[in-house]
Amino acid sequence: MTGDDSARTWTSEAVRLLEADATRSADTHLLVFPLPAEWGIDLYLKDESMHPTGSLKHRLARSLILYGLVNGRIHEGTTLVEASSGSTAVSEAYFARMLGLDLVAVIPRGTSAEKIARIEFYGGRCHLVDDPACMDDEAARLARECGGYYLDQFTLAERATDWRSNNNIAESTFQQLSAERHPVPAWVVVGAGTGGTSATFGRYVRYQRHATRVAVVDPEGSAFYSGWSTGRPDHTTTASSRIEGIGRPRVEPSFVPEVVDTMIPVPDAASLAAIRLLRERTTYWAGGSTGTNLVGAFQLVARMLEAGETGSVVTLLCDGGARYAGTYYDDAWVAAQGFDLAPHLERMDAFLASGVWDEGLPAGRETSTRGSGHDDRAAPPSGPDGAGRAGGPGAVPAIRSGDAR
């Protein structure tokens, strides 16, 4: 066997392994968020936390590595390098180990300890940077110096994922909706980290000639909303997103604004309030980006009700809450960030009771303060052994506890 034949054989086996993983894990569950039956509107969350690596980024990581393989850029022994806020690198480390490759993840120094531990568990190496805006340049530099391959999710996400077939979250979602009373959703709501997911849904609904519209939600400190609303793809910010996995200081090359029908800016405190409400009302324990999605979905449901429309709305449960037990679910951390969750919880409770989304905050309340971020419903009372308090010192949070927000 020649060297070329050997390399081709290795690539063929690598592709087979990735495709086998896709066959095992592509169809994640479509969950129902309970809304009043008389509204005539159904709200679904596609639970991407069910992937082997626990997040939506599992699909992206597999697509990025497959893209590198079929384009002849990843070979046996290639070192993979990525810039990531954490979740993509976790999934890429999983696939790198599957293929016997090394992975170097360039991540912000503030990335949660849980995510760093997961990257290292799968054999990845973490290279920390102080400024998240420098991740891309640093990853490209490391790849050049070691002769490796820069996976470059922020540039390649929209082209690595085939929106017609391979590893397509949109196709899977619509197939799962086919037996529902509103099988073609009025809205799909997603966040933007690379922009790949919104590009996939936006292209798919046009290709299939669906009337579905795509909404992108954006956290504080992110450039996507302002860049989209002003038509400036070069828009940047000096802040960094506190909602891991979404929001970027620049409009990334993979973001395709032409397939986005509307964008909704979401306060970070509202995102964190929403995941606590989600846990209370469904027992599902999710990360902050799911909260951002849920706030946007609630607003669109309210608009549909106001217009007298029925139908369905779909959003994503992007990853599980266990990764954020020491941050988003920890009252001390929430308070240290200056978040006040109470007014957002009140607004969402009122919406779920009335169907009206009130943009005004209760009198005397701020969206962000330097006072306490504590809400009485943020965690269950501690038991005799101190367990049951989500994120508390020494606690073992219950992932499916319905006793707390």
JSON list of N, CA and C in Angstrom, two decimals, residues 17-19 21-22 24-25 51-53 57-63 65 80 88-101 103 122 167:
[
{"chain": "A", "resi": 17, "resn": "LEU", "atom": "N", "xyz": [-16.21, 6.74, 11.36]},
{"chain": "A", "resi": 17, "resn": "LEU", "atom": "CA", "xyz": [-16.41, 6.91, 12.79]},
{"chain": "A", "resi": 17, "resn": "LEU", "atom": "C", "xyz": [-17.30, 8.10, 13.10]},
{"chain": "A", "resi": 18, "resn": "LEU", "atom": "N", "xyz": [-17.11, 9.20, 12.38]},
{"chain": "A", "resi": 18, "resn": "LEU", "atom": "CA", "xyz": [-17.94, 10.39, 12.60]},
{"chain": "A", "resi": 18, "resn": "LEU", "atom": "C", "xyz": [-19.39, 10.13, 12.18]},
{"chain": "A", "resi": 19, "resn": "GLU", "atom": "N", "xyz": [-19.56, 9.47, 11.06]},
{"chain": "A", "resi": 19, "resn": "GLU", "atom": "CA", "xyz": [-20.91, 9.17, 10.59]},
{"chain": "A", "resi": 19, "resn": "GLU", "atom": "C", "xyz": [-21.62, 8.20, 11.53]},
{"chain": "A", "resi": 21, "resn": "ASP", "atom": "N", "xyz": [-21.19, 8.05, 14.74]},
{"chain": "A", "resi": 21, "resn": "ASP", "atom": "CA", "xyz": [-21.61, 8.86, 15.89]},
{"chain": "A", "resi": 21, "resn": "ASP", "atom": "C", "xyz": [-22.88, 9.63, 15.55]},
{"chain": "A", "resi": 22, "resn": "ALA", "atom": "N", "xyz": [-22.94, 10.17, 14.33]},
{"chain": "A", "resi": 22, "resn": "ALA", "atom": "CA", "xyz": [-24.13, 10.93, 13.91]},
{"chain": "A", "resi": 22, "resn": "ALA", "atom": "C", "xyz": [-25.37, 10.04, 13.91]},
{"chain": "A", "resi": 24, "resn": "ARG", "atom": "N", "xyz": [-25.90, 7.46, 15.76]},
{"chain": "A", "resi": 24, "resn": "ARG", "atom": "CA", "xyz": [-26.28, 7.13, 17.14]},
{"chain": "A", "resi": 24, "resn": "ARG", "atom": "C", "xyz": [-26.96, 8.29, 17.86]},
{"chain": "A", "resi": 25, "resn": "SER", "atom": "N", "xyz": [-26.60, 9.52, 17.52]},
{"chain": "A", "resi": 25, "resn": "SER", "atom": "CA", "xyz": [-26.99, 10.63, 18.42]},
{"chain": "A", "resi": 25, "resn": "SER", "atom": "C", "xyz": [-27.69, 11.79, 17.74]},
{"chain": "A", "resi": 51, "resn": "HIS", "atom": "N", "xyz": [-26.85, 15.02, 23.58]},
{"chain": "A", "resi": 51, "resn": "HIS", "atom": "CA", "xyz": [-25.70, 14.52, 22.81]},
{"chain": "A", "resi": 51, "resn": "HIS", "atom": "C", "xyz": [-24.64, 13.94, 23.75]},
{"chain": "A", "resi": 52, "resn": "PRO", "atom": "N", "xyz": [-23.77, 13.07, 23.25]},
{"chain": "A", "resi": 52, "resn": "PRO", "atom": "CA", "xyz": [-22.74, 12.47, 24.10]},
{"chain": "A", "resi": 52, "resn": "PRO", "atom": "C", "xyz": [-21.88, 13.48, 24.85]},
{"chain": "A", "resi": 53, "resn": "THR", "atom": "N", "xyz": [-21.63, 14.65, 24.25]},
{"chain": "A", "resi": 53, "resn": "THR", "atom": "CA", "xyz": [-20.84, 15.67, 24.95]},
{"chain": "A", "resi": 53, "resn": "THR", "atom": "C", "xyz": [-21.71, 16.75, 25.57]},
{"chain": "A", "resi": 57, "resn": "LYS", "atom": "N", "xyz": [-23.22, 22.01, 20.53]},
{"chain": "A", "resi": 57, "resn": "LYS", "atom": "CA", "xyz": [-21.94, 22.10, 19.83]},
{"chain": "A", "resi": 57, "resn": "LYS", "atom": "C", "xyz": [-21.43, 20.74, 19.38]},
{"chain": "A", "resi": 58, "resn": "HIS", "atom": "N", "xyz": [-22.03, 19.65, 19.85]},
{"chain": "A", "resi": 58, "resn": "HIS", "atom": "CA", "xyz": [-21.64, 18.33, 19.40]},
{"chain": "A", "resi": 58, "resn": "HIS", "atom": "C", "xyz": [-21.82, 18.22, 17.88]},
{"chain": "A", "resi": 59, "resn": "ARG", "atom": "N", "xyz": [-22.96, 18.73, 17.38]},
{"chain": "A", "resi": 59, "resn": "ARG", "atom": "CA", "xyz": [-23.21, 18.71, 15.94]},
{"chain": "A", "resi": 59, "resn": "ARG", "atom": "C", "xyz": [-22.15, 19.53, 15.19]},
{"chain": "A", "resi": 60, "resn": "LEU", "atom": "N", "xyz": [-21.88, 20.73, 15.70]},
{"chain": "A", "resi": 60, "resn": "LEU", "atom": "CA", "xyz": [-20.94, 21.62, 15.04]},
{"chain": "A", "resi": 60, "resn": "LEU", "atom": "C", "xyz": [-19.54, 21.02, 15.02]},
{"chain": "A", "resi": 61, "resn": "ALA", "atom": "N", "xyz": [-19.10, 20.47, 16.15]},
{"chain": "A", "resi": 61, "resn": "ALA", "atom": "CA", "xyz": [-17.75, 19.90, 16.21]},
{"chain": "A", "resi": 61, "resn": "ALA", "atom": "C", "xyz": [-17.59, 18.77, 15.21]},
{"chain": "A", "resi": 62, "resn": "ARG", "atom": "N", "xyz": [-18.58, 17.91, 15.13]},
{"chain": "A", "resi": 62, "resn": "ARG", "atom": "CA", "xyz": [-18.51, 16.81, 14.17]},
{"chain": "A", "resi": 62, "resn": "ARG", "atom": "C", "xyz": [-18.46, 17.34, 12.74]},
{"chain": "A", "resi": 63, "resn": "SER", "atom": "N", "xyz": [-19.25, 18.36, 12.44]},
{"chain": "A", "resi": 63, "resn": "SER", "atom": "CA", "xyz": [-19.26, 18.92, 11.09]},
{"chain": "A", "resi": 63, "resn": "SER", "atom": "C", "xyz": [-17.94, 19.60, 10.76]},
{"chain": "A", "resi": 65, "resn": "ILE", "atom": "N", "xyz": [-14.91, 18.95, 11.94]},
{"chain": "A", "resi": 65, "resn": "ILE", "atom": "CA", "xyz": [-13.86, 17.96, 11.72]},
{"chain": "A", "resi": 65, "resn": "ILE", "atom": "C", "xyz": [-14.10, 17.19, 10.42]},
{"chain": "A", "resi": 80, "resn": "LEU", "atom": "N", "xyz": [-5.23, 19.36, 16.12]},
{"chain": "A", "resi": 80, "resn": "LEU", "atom": "CA", "xyz": [-6.36, 20.26, 15.91]},
{"chain": "A", "resi": 80, "resn": "LEU", "atom": "C", "xyz": [-6.29, 21.40, 16.90]},
{"chain": "A", "resi": 88, "resn": "THR", "atom": "N", "xyz": [-17.79, 24.08, 22.43]},
{"chain": "A", "resi": 88, "resn": "THR", "atom": "CA", "xyz": [-17.32, 23.52, 21.17]},
{"chain": "A", "resi": 88, "resn": "THR", "atom": "C", "xyz": [-16.04, 22.72, 21.38]},
{"chain": "A", "resi": 89, "resn": "ALA", "atom": "N", "xyz": [-15.15, 23.25, 22.22]},
{"chain": "A", "resi": 89, "resn": "ALA", "atom": "CA", "xyz": [-13.89, 22.54, 22.48]},
{"chain": "A", "resi": 89, "resn": "ALA", "atom": "C", "xyz": [-14.13, 21.22, 23.20]},
{"chain": "A", "resi": 90, "resn": "VAL", "atom": "N", "xyz": [-15.12, 21.18, 24.08]},
{"chain": "A", "resi": 90, "resn": "VAL", "atom": "CA", "xyz": [-15.45, 19.91, 24.75]},
{"chain": "A", "resi": 90, "resn": "VAL", "atom": "C", "xyz": [-15.80, 18.86, 23.69]},
{"chain": "A", "resi": 91, "resn": "SER", "atom": "N", "xyz": [-16.68, 19.24, 22.77]},
{"chain": "A", "resi": 91, "resn": "SER", "atom": "CA", "xyz": [-17.12, 18.29, 21.74]},
{"chain": "A", "resi": 91, "resn": "SER", "atom": "C", "xyz": [-15.99, 17.94, 20.78]},
{"chain": "A", "resi": 92, "resn": "GLU", "atom": "N", "xyz": [-15.17, 18.92, 20.43]},
{"chain": "A", "resi": 92, "resn": "GLU", "atom": "CA", "xyz": [-14.05, 18.65, 19.53]},
{"chain": "A", "resi": 92, "resn": "GLU", "atom": "C", "xyz": [-13.02, 17.73, 20.18]},
{"chain": "A", "resi": 93, "resn": "ALA", "atom": "N", "xyz": [-12.81, 17.90, 21.48]},
{"chain": "A", "resi": 93, "resn": "ALA", "atom": "CA", "xyz": [-11.89, 17.00, 22.18]},
{"chain": "A", "resi": 93, "resn": "ALA", "atom": "C", "xyz": [-12.40, 15.56, 22.16]},
{"chain": "A", "resi": 94, "resn": "TYR", "atom": "N", "xyz": [-13.70, 15.40, 22.29]},
{"chain": "A", "resi": 94, "resn": "TYR", "atom": "CA", "xyz": [-14.32, 14.07, 22.22]},
{"chain": "A", "resi": 94, "resn": "TYR", "atom": "C", "xyz": [-14.04, 13.42, 20.86]},
{"chain": "A", "resi": 95, "resn": "PHE", "atom": "N", "xyz": [-14.24, 14.18, 19.79]},
{"chain": "A", "resi": 95, "resn": "PHE", "atom": "CA", "xyz": [-14.02, 13.61, 18.45]},
{"chain": "A", "resi": 95, "resn": "PHE", "atom": "C", "xyz": [-12.54, 13.43, 18.15]},
{"chain": "A", "resi": 96, "resn": "ALA", "atom": "N", "xyz": [-11.71, 14.35, 18.65]},
{"chain": "A", "resi": 96, "resn": "ALA", "atom": "CA", "xyz": [-10.26, 14.20, 18.45]},
{"chain": "A", "resi": 96, "resn": "ALA", "atom": "C", "xyz": [-9.78, 12.90, 19.08]},
{"chain": "A", "resi": 97, "resn": "ARG", "atom": "N", "xyz": [-10.24, 12.62, 20.30]},
{"chain": "A", "resi": 97, "resn": "ARG", "atom": "CA", "xyz": [-9.86, 11.36, 20.95]},
{"chain": "A", "resi": 97, "resn": "ARG", "atom": "C", "xyz": [-10.36, 10.17, 20.15]},
{"chain": "A", "resi": 98, "resn": "MET", "atom": "N", "xyz": [-11.56, 10.26, 19.61]},
{"chain": "A", "resi": 98, "resn": "MET", "atom": "CA", "xyz": [-12.12, 9.18, 18.79]},
{"chain": "A", "resi": 98, "resn": "MET", "atom": "C", "xyz": [-11.22, 8.85, 17.61]},
{"chain": "A", "resi": 99, "resn": "LEU", "atom": "N", "xyz": [-10.59, 9.90, 17.03]},
{"chain": "A", "resi": 99, "resn": "LEU", "atom": "CA", "xyz": [-9.77, 9.73, 15.84]},
{"chain": "A", "resi": 99, "resn": "LEU", "atom": "C", "xyz": [-8.28, 9.60, 16.17]},
{"chain": "A", "resi": 100, "resn": "GLY", "atom": "N", "xyz": [-7.93, 9.64, 17.46]},
{"chain": "A", "resi": 100, "resn": "GLY", "atom": "CA", "xyz": [-6.53, 9.53, 17.86]},
{"chain": "A", "resi": 100, "resn": "GLY", "atom": "C", "xyz": [-5.72, 10.77, 17.58]},
{"chain": "A", "resi": 101, "resn": "LEU", "atom": "N", "xyz": [-6.36, 11.94, 17.62]},
{"chain": "A", "resi": 101, "resn": "LEU", "atom": "CA", "xyz": [-5.69, 13.21, 17.34]},
{"chain": "A", "resi": 101, "resn": "LEU", "atom": "C", "xyz": [-5.58, 14.06, 18.61]},
{"chain": "A", "resi": 103, "resn": "LEU", "atom": "N", "xyz": [-5.82, 17.77, 20.51]},
{"chain": "A", "resi": 103, "resn": "LEU", "atom": "CA", "xyz": [-6.57, 19.02, 20.37]},
{"chain": "A", "resi": 103, "resn": "LEU", "atom": "C", "xyz": [-6.04, 20.04, 21.37]},
{"chain": "A", "resi": 122, "resn": "TYR", "atom": "N", "xyz": [-11.49, 14.53, 27.96]},
{"chain": "A", "resi": 122, "resn": "TYR", "atom": "CA", "xyz": [-11.44, 13.91, 26.64]},
{"chain": "A", "resi": 122, "resn": "TYR", "atom": "C", "xyz": [-10.04, 13.98, 26.02]},
{"chain": "A", "resi": 167, "resn": "ASN", "atom": "N", "xyz": [-26.16, 15.86, 9.26]},
{"chain": "A", "resi": 167, "resn": "ASN", "atom": "CA", "xyz": [-26.04, 16.43, 10.61]},
{"chain": "A", "resi": 167, "resn": "ASN", "atom": "C", "xyz": [-26.92, 17.68, 10.77]}
]
